[in-house]
mmCIF file of C-alpha atoms in Angstrom:
data_model
loop_
_atom_site.group_PDB
_atom_site.id
_atom_site.type_symbol
_atom_site.label_atom_id
_atom_site.label_comp_id
_atom_site.label_asym_id
_atom_site.label_seq_id
_atom_site.Cartn_x
_atom_site.Cartn_y
_atom_site.Cartn_z
ATOM 1 C CA MET A 281 6.190 -16.353 23.857
ATOM 2 C CA LEU A 282 2.436 -16.004 23.970
ATOM 3 C CA LEU A 283 0.636 -18.917 25.514
ATOM 4 C CA PRO A 284 -2.949 -19.731 24.646
ATOM 5 C CA ARG A 285 -5.596 -19.083 27.269
ATOM 6 C CA GLN A 286 -6.352 -22.085 29.437
ATOM 7 C CA GLY A 287 -8.822 -24.351 27.677
ATOM 8 C CA GLN A 288 -8.284 -22.666 24.296
ATOM 9 C CA GLY A 289 -7.572 -25.272 21.658
ATOM 10 C CA GLY A 290 -6.155 -24.707 18.207
ATOM 11 C CA LEU A 291 -2.977 -24.505 16.179
ATOM 12 C CA PHE A 292 -0.278 -22.096 17.354
ATOM 13 C CA THR A 293 3.082 -21.098 15.822
ATOM 14 C CA TYR A 294 6.141 -20.547 18.012
ATOM 15 C CA GLU A 295 9.583 -19.240 17.182
ATOM 16 C CA ILE A 296 12.517 -21.213 18.577
ATOM 17 C CA ARG A 297 16.046 -19.845 18.884
ATOM 18 C CA PHE A 298 18.891 -22.218 19.681
ATOM 19 C CA ASP A 299 22.629 -21.987 19.173
ATOM 20 C CA GLY A 300 22.259 -18.822 17.094
ATOM 21 C CA GLN A 301 19.699 -20.341 14.722
ATOM 22 C CA ARG A 302 16.017 -19.537 14.352
ATOM 23 C CA SER A 303 13.352 -22.111 13.687
ATOM 24 C CA GLU A 304 9.617 -22.514 14.158
ATOM 25 C CA ALA A 305 7.328 -25.122 15.636
ATOM 26 C CA LEU A 306 3.617 -25.727 15.356
ATOM 27 C CA LEU A 307 1.758 -26.632 18.525
ATOM 28 C CA PHE A 308 -1.700 -28.149 18.384
ATOM 29 C CA LEU A 309 -3.709 -28.097 21.599
ATOM 30 C CA PRO A 310 -7.045 -29.858 21.874
ATOM 31 C CA PRO A 311 -9.813 -27.850 23.505
ATOM 32 C CA GLY A 312 -10.272 -28.333 27.218
ATOM 33 C CA PRO A 313 -8.447 -27.691 30.453
ATOM 34 C CA GLY A 314 -5.738 -30.387 30.111
ATOM 35 C CA PRO A 315 -3.249 -31.570 31.116
ATOM 36 C CA PHE A 316 -2.574 -33.355 27.843
ATOM 37 C CA ASP A 317 -0.091 -36.001 26.770
ATOM 38 C CA LEU A 318 2.400 -34.620 24.225
ATOM 39 C CA VAL A 319 3.322 -36.157 20.877
ATOM 40 C CA VAL A 320 6.417 -34.745 19.120
ATOM 41 C CA LEU A 321 6.279 -35.134 15.313
ATOM 42 C CA LEU A 322 9.629 -34.972 13.506
ATOM 43 C CA HIS A 323 9.252 -34.660 9.745
ATOM 44 C CA GLY A 324 11.597 -36.146 7.177
ATOM 45 C CA GLY A 325 14.391 -34.127 5.578
ATOM 46 C CA SER A 326 12.207 -32.709 2.814
ATOM 47 C CA GLY A 327 9.074 -32.519 4.937
ATOM 48 C CA THR A 328 7.418 -29.743 6.898
ATOM 49 C CA PRO A 329 5.436 -29.544 10.129
ATOM 50 C CA GLU A 330 2.331 -28.657 8.106
ATOM 51 C CA LYS A 331 2.753 -31.749 5.937
ATOM 52 C CA MET A 332 3.200 -34.013 8.987
ATOM 53 C CA LEU A 333 0.102 -32.626 10.678
ATOM 54 C CA GLY A 334 -1.868 -33.056 7.454
ATOM 55 C CA GLN A 335 -0.716 -36.652 7.005
ATOM 56 C CA THR A 336 -1.369 -37.703 10.603
ATOM 57 C CA HIS A 337 -4.577 -35.678 11.199
ATOM 58 C CA PHE A 338 -3.360 -34.901 14.725
ATOM 59 C CA ASP A 339 -4.527 -31.305 14.227
ATOM 60 C CA ASP A 340 -8.055 -32.263 13.153
ATOM 61 C CA PRO A 341 -10.354 -31.614 16.133
ATOM 62 C CA ASP A 342 -12.836 -34.213 14.827
ATOM 63 C CA GLU A 343 -10.147 -36.893 14.734
ATOM 64 C CA ALA A 344 -7.885 -35.654 17.547
ATOM 65 C CA SER A 345 -7.225 -38.146 20.278
ATOM 66 C CA GLY A 346 -6.981 -35.549 23.044
ATOM 67 C CA VAL A 347 -3.209 -35.130 22.840
ATOM 68 C CA ALA A 348 -1.116 -32.011 22.355
ATOM 69 C CA VAL A 349 1.155 -32.182 19.295
ATOM 70 C CA LEU A 350 4.445 -30.329 18.808
ATOM 71 C CA ALA A 351 5.785 -30.294 15.232
ATOM 72 C CA PRO A 352 9.122 -28.449 14.967
ATOM 73 C CA THR A 353 10.913 -27.456 11.751
ATOM 74 C CA SER A 354 14.359 -28.940 11.148
ATOM 75 C CA ALA A 355 17.359 -26.614 10.945
ATOM 76 C CA GLU A 356 19.076 -25.351 7.824
ATOM 77 C CA LEU A 357 22.623 -26.753 7.862
ATOM 78 C CA PRO A 358 24.752 -24.617 5.516
ATOM 79 C CA GLY A 359 25.469 -26.541 2.333
ATOM 80 C CA HIS A 360 23.314 -29.499 3.374
ATOM 81 C CA GLY A 361 19.684 -28.274 3.388
ATOM 82 C CA GLN A 362 17.181 -29.057 6.123
ATOM 83 C CA HIS A 363 18.307 -31.666 8.671
ATOM 84 C CA TRP A 364 17.891 -32.623 12.291
ATOM 85 C CA ASN A 365 21.059 -31.866 14.236
ATOM 86 C CA SER A 366 21.920 -34.133 17.145
ATOM 87 C CA GLY A 367 23.958 -31.351 18.743
ATOM 88 C CA ASN A 368 27.198 -32.876 17.504
ATOM 89 C CA HIS A 369 28.324 -30.239 15.017
ATOM 90 C CA ARG A 370 30.225 -32.884 13.058
ATOM 91 C CA ASP A 371 26.763 -33.986 11.856
ATOM 92 C CA ALA A 372 26.833 -31.069 9.411
ATOM 93 C CA GLU A 373 30.143 -32.287 7.985
ATOM 94 C CA GLN A 374 28.793 -35.823 7.493
ATOM 95 C CA ALA A 375 25.393 -34.901 6.020
#
């Protein structure tokens, strides 16, 4: 995973692998040396990280409140579409 240079702000995309599945997350870092508080944005079932960042304006440097923002993508559960999985694999059966 490539990390931004210290003090470099901007929007970065990261690949996440967990339990054999691949997903992505967007990370917004404000400019400056940090450290920064972290906000985790979880989108709704039909949403996307891009949509959440656009709706909240967390990634707008002019409106940013000096926090880092992590916006992951939910996982594809076979036969059920995009969902957040609590780690209890029975979630997929109940979705």
